[in-house]
């Protein structure tokens, strides 16, 4: 039944794409071939796409027009992948200050978005239609790697600002026809976790995705419970956080299914994922050019830890060129057993959306990143938990015109109780020794 619905659903999606002229399936077929290209062929393709993005940015993006003209660098100077180091890095601070000038003047339909990120430094940006089509095509490819079809019953262990019954009709319709059932892990108790698992036992999802910590929390409950749950998906996807080896073991044992680690960010999604061999995450190199650099921006050799820098080769209208997203990682020197040419990201070593435990309730660090979405006056923030019912929020702000009462209210609604919240305006928040900013510090552990 799961497969029958999914097959009909996929026929409908293809038909709809043909009618509205969406070429996502054409891009998907292209990716399906490109994933098997060898290293040199992939680099040649990336170089061509990088030059296109740069050429367009130099003409149409006020930020890059000035930057490239000051540096006297043109897309013609980029003759090999090594030449891209002539283009300066785009840091989160630069993005915060210049996001309006980065947008191309001739941009057609673009969609504004913002992100708190795991670094606690909120940024605003835009996505265009080709970015979205590429993202959809990569999703199809990734589903194929997991042997899942869109439309199969899905359980999402996710964080949401609103419960299902508070969603708009359109949103509810989306969850229903995609057959995604949302389990809100922003704020869970033992009782609500048991309810989720019982509900899931009846629903029988073929696919589960969620935050690593949320998956682990559910898995731990199942593994330590005397109750039995009838949840046996074909695949599980973990994303948005570092996945630790012990977590993988716990999750795979509880659900008796393979876990696929996935890496993406709100600014540039679909960065990498594990294939069926689980040797590391293949970087989706057709649309993402990833580098690892040191603190000064110099490339580090494969196999060494450094800062992740990404160029989005799909978003022509809001050029993300050599964007340092705040994460750290290691690229593997070795090839994967599957034979795909997309290089492997061995591990993400720095990504710190962590969990607070307030009055016995877990609040995911990601909740705070959502809290500051769409508040451009907040440049940076950090949440420190001092005691069980006391948190301190440090804010670097452009001005103090911030709805503190509103923030406090949302937190108290989230934890369903009272908590002492201290707001501290600071001039800056120092990074950790590694250079990574820590969004959540839990001093009660
Ligand atoms: Zn592979």
PDB file of C-alpha atoms and ligand atoms in Angstrom, residues 275 277 282 336-338 340 344, ligand 1:
ATOM      1  CA  UNK A 275      25.253   6.604   0.321  1.00  0.00           C
ATOM      2  CA  UNK A 277      27.917   2.191   2.029  1.00  0.00           C
ATOM      3  CA  UNK A 282      29.285  12.451  -0.441  1.00  0.00           C
ATOM      4  CA  UNK A 336      33.940   5.517  -1.463  1.00  0.00           C
ATOM      5  CA  UNK A 337      33.325   1.831  -2.179  1.00  0.00           C
ATOM      6  CA  UNK A 338      30.252   2.716  -4.264  1.00  0.00           C
ATOM      7  CA  UNK A 340      30.596   7.609  -7.110  1.00  0.00           C
ATOM      8  CA  UNK A 344      33.532  12.322   0.785  1.00  0.00           C
TER       9      UNK A 344
HETATM   10 ZN1  LIG B   1      29.425   5.994  -1.665  1.00  0.00          ZN
END
